[in-house]
PDB file of C-alpha atoms in Angstrom:
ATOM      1  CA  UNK A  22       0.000   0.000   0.000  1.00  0.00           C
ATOM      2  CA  UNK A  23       1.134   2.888  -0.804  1.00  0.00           C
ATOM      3  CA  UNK A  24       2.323   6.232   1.771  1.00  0.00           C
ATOM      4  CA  UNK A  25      -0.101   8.299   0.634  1.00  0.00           C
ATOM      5  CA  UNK A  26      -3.140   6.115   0.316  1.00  0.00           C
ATOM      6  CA  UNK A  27      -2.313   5.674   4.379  1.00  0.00           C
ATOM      7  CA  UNK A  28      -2.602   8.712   5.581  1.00  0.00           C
ATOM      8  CA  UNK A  29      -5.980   9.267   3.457  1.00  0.00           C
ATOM      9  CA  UNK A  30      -8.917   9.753   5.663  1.00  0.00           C
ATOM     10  CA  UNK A  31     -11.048   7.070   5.790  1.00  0.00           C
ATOM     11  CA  UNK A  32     -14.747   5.786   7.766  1.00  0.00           C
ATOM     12  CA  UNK A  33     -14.389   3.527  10.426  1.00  0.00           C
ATOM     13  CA  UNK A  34     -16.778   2.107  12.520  1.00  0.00           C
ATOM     14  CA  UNK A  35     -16.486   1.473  16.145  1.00  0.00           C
ATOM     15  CA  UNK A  36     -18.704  -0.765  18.706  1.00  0.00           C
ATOM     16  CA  UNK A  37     -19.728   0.777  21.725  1.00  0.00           C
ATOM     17  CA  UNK A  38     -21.832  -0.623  24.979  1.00  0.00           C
ATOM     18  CA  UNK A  39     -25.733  -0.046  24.021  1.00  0.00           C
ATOM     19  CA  UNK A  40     -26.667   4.000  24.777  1.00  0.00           C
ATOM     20  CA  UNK A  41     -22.715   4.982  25.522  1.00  0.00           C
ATOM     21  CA  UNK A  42     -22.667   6.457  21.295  1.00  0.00           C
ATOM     22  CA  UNK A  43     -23.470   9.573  21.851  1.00  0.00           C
ATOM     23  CA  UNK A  44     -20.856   9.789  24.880  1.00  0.00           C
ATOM     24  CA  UNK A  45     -18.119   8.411  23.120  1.00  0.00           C
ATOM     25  CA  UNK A  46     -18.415  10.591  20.292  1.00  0.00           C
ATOM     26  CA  UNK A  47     -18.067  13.436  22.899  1.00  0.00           C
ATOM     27  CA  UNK A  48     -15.468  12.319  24.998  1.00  0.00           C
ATOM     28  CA  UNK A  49     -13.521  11.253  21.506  1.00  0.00           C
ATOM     29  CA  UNK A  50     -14.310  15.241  20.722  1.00  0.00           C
ATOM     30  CA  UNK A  51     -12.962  16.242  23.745  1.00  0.00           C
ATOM     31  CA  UNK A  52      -9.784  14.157  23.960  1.00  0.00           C
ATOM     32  CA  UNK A  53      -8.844  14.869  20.222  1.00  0.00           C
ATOM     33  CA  UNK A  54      -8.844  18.675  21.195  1.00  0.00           C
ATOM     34  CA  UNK A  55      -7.252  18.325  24.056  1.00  0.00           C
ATOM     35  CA  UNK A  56      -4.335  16.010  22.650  1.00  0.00           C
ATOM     36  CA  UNK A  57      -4.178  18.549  19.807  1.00  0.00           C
ATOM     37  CA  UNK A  58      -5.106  16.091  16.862  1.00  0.00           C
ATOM     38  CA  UNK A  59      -7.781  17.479  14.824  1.00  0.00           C
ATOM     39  CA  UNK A  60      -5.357  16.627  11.518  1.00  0.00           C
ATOM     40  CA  UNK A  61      -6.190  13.410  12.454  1.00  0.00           C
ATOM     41  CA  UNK A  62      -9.869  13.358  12.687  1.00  0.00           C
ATOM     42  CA  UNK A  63     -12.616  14.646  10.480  1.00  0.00           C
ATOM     43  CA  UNK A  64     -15.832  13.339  11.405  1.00  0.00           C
ATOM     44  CA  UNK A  65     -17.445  11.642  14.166  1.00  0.00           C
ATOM     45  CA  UNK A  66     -21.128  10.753  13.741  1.00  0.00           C
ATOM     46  CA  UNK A  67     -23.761   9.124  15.818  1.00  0.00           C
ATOM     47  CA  UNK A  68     -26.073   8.055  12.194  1.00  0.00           C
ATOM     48  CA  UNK A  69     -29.750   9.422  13.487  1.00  0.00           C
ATOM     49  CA  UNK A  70     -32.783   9.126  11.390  1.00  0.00           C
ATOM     50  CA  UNK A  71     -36.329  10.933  12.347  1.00  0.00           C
ATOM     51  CA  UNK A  72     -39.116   8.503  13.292  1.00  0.00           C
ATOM     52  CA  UNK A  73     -42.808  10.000  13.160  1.00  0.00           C
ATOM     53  CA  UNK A  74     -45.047   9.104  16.168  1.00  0.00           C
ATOM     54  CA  UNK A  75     -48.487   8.952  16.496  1.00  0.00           C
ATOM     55  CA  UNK A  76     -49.793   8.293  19.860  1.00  0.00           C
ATOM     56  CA  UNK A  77     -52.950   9.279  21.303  1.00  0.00           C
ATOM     57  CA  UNK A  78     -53.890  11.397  18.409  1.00  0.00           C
ATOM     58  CA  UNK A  79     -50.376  13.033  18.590  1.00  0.00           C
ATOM     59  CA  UNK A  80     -47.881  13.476  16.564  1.00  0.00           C
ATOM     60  CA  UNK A  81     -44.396  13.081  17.588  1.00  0.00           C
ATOM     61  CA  UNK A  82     -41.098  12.970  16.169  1.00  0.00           C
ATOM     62  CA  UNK A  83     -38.411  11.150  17.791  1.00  0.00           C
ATOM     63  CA  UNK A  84     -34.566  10.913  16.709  1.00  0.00           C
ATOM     64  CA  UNK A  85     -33.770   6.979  16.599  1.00  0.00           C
ATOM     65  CA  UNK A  86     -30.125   5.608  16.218  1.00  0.00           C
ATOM     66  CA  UNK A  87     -29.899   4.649  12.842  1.00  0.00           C
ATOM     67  CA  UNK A  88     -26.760   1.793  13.980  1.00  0.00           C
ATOM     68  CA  UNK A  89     -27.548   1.378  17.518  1.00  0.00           C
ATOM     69  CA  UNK A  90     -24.423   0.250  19.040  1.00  0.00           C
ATOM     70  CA  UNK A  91     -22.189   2.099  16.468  1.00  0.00           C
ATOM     71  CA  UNK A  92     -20.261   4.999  15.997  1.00  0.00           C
ATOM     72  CA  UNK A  93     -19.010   6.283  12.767  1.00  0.00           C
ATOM     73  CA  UNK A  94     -15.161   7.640  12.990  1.00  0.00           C
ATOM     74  CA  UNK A  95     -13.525   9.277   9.507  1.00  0.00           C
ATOM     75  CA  UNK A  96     -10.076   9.235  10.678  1.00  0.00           C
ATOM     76  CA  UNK A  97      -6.266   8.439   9.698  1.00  0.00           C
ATOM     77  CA  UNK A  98      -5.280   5.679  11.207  1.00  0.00           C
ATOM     78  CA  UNK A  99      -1.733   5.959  13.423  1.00  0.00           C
ATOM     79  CA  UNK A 100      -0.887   3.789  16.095  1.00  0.00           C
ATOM     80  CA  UNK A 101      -1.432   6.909  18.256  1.00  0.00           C
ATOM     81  CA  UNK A 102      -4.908   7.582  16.954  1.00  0.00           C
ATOM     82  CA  UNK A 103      -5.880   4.249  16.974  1.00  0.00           C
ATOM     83  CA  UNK A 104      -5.049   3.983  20.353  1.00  0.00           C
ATOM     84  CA  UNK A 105      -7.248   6.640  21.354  1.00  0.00           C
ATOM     85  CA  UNK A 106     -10.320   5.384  19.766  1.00  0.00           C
ATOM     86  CA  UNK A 107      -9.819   2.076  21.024  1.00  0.00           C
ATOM     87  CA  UNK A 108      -9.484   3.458  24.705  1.00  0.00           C
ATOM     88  CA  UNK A 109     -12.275   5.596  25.142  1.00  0.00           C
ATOM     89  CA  UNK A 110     -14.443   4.679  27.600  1.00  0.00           C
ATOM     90  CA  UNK A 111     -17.311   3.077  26.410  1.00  0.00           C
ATOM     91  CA  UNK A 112     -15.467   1.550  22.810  1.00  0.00           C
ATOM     92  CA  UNK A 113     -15.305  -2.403  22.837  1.00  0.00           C
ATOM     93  CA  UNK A 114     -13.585  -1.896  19.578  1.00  0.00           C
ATOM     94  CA  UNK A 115     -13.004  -1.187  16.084  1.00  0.00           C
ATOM     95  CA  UNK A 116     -14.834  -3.147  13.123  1.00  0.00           C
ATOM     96  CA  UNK A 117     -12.735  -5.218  11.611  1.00  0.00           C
ATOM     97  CA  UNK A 118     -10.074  -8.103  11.920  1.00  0.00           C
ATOM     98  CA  UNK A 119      -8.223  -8.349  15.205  1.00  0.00           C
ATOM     99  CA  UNK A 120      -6.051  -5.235  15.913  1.00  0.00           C
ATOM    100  CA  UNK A 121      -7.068  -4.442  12.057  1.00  0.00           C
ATOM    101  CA  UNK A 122      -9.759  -1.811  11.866  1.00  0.00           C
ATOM    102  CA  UNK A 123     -10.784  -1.835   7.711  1.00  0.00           C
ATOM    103  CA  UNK A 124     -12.041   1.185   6.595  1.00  0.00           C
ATOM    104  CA  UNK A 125     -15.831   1.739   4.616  1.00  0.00           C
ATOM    105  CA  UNK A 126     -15.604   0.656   1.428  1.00  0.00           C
ATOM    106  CA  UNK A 127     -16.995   3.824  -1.050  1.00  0.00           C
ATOM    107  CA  UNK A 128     -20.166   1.774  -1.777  1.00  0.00           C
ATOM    108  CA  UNK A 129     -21.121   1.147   2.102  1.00  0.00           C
ATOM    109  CA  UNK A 130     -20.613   5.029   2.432  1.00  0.00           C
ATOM    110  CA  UNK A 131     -23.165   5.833  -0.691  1.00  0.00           C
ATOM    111  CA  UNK A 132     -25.111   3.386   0.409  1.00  0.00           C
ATOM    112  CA  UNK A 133     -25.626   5.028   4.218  1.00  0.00           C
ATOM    113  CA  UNK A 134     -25.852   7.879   2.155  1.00  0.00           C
ATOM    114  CA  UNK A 135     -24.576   9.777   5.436  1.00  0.00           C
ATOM    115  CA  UNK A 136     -21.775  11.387   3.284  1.00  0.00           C
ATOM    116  CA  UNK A 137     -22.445  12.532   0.137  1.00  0.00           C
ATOM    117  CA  UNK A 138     -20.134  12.197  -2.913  1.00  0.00           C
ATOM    118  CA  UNK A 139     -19.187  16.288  -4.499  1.00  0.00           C
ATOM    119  CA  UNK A 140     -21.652  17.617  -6.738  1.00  0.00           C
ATOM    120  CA  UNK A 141     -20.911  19.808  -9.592  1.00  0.00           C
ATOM    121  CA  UNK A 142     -23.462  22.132 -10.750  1.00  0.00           C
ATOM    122  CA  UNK A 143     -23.201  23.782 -14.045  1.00  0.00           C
ATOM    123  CA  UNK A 144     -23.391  27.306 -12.576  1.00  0.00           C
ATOM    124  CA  UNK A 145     -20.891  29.645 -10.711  1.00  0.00           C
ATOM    125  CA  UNK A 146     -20.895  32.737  -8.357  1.00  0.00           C
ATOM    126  CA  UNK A 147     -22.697  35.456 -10.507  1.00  0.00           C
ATOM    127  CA  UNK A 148     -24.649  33.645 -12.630  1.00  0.00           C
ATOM    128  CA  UNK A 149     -28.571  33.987 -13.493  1.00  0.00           C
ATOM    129  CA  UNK A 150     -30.139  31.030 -12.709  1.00  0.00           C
ATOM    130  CA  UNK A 151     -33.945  30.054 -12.401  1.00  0.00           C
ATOM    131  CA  UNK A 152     -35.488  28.576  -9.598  1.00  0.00           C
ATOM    132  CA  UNK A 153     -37.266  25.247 -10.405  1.00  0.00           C
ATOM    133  CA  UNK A 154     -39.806  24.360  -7.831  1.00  0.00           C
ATOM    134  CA  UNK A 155     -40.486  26.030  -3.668  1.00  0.00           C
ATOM    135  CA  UNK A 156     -42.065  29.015  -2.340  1.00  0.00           C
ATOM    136  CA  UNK A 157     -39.649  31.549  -4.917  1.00  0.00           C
ATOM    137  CA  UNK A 158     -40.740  29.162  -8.578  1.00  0.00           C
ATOM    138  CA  UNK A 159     -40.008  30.909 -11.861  1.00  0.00           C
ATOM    139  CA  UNK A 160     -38.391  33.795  -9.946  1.00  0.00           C
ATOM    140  CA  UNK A 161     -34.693  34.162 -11.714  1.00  0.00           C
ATOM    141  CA  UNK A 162     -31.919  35.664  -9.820  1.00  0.00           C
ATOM    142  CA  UNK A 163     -28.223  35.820  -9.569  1.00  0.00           C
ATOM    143  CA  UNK A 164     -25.996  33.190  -7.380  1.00  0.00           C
ATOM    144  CA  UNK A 165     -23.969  34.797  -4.910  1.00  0.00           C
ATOM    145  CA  UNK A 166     -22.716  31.901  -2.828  1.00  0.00           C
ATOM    146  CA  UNK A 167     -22.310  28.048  -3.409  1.00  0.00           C
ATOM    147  CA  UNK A 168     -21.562  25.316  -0.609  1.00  0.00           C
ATOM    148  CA  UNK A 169     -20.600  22.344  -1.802  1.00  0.00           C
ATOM    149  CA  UNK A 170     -20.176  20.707   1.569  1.00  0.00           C
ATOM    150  CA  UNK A 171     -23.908  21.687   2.383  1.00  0.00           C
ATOM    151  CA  UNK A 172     -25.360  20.907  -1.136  1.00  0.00           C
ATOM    152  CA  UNK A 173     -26.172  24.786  -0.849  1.00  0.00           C
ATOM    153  CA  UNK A 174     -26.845  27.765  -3.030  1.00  0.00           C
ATOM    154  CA  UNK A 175     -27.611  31.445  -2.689  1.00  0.00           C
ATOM    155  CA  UNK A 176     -29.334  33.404  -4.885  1.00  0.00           C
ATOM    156  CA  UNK A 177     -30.213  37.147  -4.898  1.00  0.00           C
ATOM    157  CA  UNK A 178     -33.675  37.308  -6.151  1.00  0.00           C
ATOM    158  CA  UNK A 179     -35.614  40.549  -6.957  1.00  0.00           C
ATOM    159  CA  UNK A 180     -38.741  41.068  -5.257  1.00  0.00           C
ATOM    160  CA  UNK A 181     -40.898  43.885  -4.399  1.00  0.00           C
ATOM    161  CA  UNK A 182     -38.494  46.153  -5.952  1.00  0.00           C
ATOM    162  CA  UNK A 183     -35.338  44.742  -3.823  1.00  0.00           C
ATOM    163  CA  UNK A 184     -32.703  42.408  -3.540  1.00  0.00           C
ATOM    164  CA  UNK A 185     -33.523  38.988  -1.516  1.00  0.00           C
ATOM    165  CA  UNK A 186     -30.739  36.613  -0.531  1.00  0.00           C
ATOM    166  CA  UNK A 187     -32.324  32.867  -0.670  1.00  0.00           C
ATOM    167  CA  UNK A 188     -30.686  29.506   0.225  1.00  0.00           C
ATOM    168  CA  UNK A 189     -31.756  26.688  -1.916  1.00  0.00           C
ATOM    169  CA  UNK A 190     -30.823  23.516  -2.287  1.00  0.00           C
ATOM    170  CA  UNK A 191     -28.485  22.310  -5.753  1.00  0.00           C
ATOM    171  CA  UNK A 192     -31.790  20.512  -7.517  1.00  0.00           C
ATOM    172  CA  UNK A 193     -33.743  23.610  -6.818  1.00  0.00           C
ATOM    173  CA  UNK A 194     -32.212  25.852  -9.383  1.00  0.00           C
ATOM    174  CA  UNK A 195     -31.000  25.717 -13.339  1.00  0.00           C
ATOM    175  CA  UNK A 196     -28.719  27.779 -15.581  1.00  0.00           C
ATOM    176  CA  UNK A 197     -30.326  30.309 -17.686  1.00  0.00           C
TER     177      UNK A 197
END
């Protein structure tokens, strides 16, 4: 394997005791920051999904652990690092072989769908663009801002006779 291709982030995933996932991820936070090794760690997520309720007439959402028992860790792996991870309080281990922890193959991570691959859009800062569907539809206007990370656009659109920043989403708007 090759140098570089090692110190490439990758997903991990780590098993935890039943209900410690959210506490691991923050004592992880905590003792990454405090050990000064952010370059090391990009990500630590808890996968949540919302679960709609009805009781008694009610409705109700609740957040539900998507991988109860799991936390999901994009890291480089170092002897240090791993160390870390593995001794948190609460972490029975990485998921893998042995002392091995293998990484999230680029499939399992589209199929979780809990990081998404880069988008490219066929517009850039300054742009016109049209807005294809929501509450501003058919309204043109000009893009100020794009976040890939966030699947995010701005656009200044004109209404009653000023200018209106908007946040859309990447599918909501088109070239003109």
């Amino acid at each position: 394997m090759s140098q570089e291709k090692e110190n490439m982030p990758r997903w991990y995933v780590v098993h935890t005791y039943s209900g410690y996932e959210n506490k691991v991820k923050t004592d992880l936070e905590k003792t990454i920051k405090n050990r000064e090794l952010e370059e090391f760690f990009f990500d630590i997520i808890v996968p949540m999904e919302e679960q709609i309720e009805i009781k008694d007439g009610q409705r109700k959402t609740n957040l539900k652990k998507v991988f109860p028992g799991y936390v999901l860790i994009k890291m480089i792996v170092t002897e240090k690092t791993w160390y870390i991870v593995r001794n948190t309080r609460g972490v029975t281990g990485f998921v893998g072989s042995g002392t091995d922890p293998i990484p999230l193959t680029e499939e399992e991570i589209r199929k979780m769908g809990f990081e998404q691959m880069t988008v490219n859009v066929d517009y850039t800062v300054n742009d016109s663009v049209r807005i294809m569907n929501g509450p501003f539809t058919d309204y043109t206007g000009t893009v100020t801002e794009i976040n890939k990370e966030k699947h995010k656009v701005k656009v200044l659109v004109s209404m009653f006779g000023r200018e209106t920043p908007v946040e859309l989403e990447f599918s909501q708007v088109q070239k003109v």
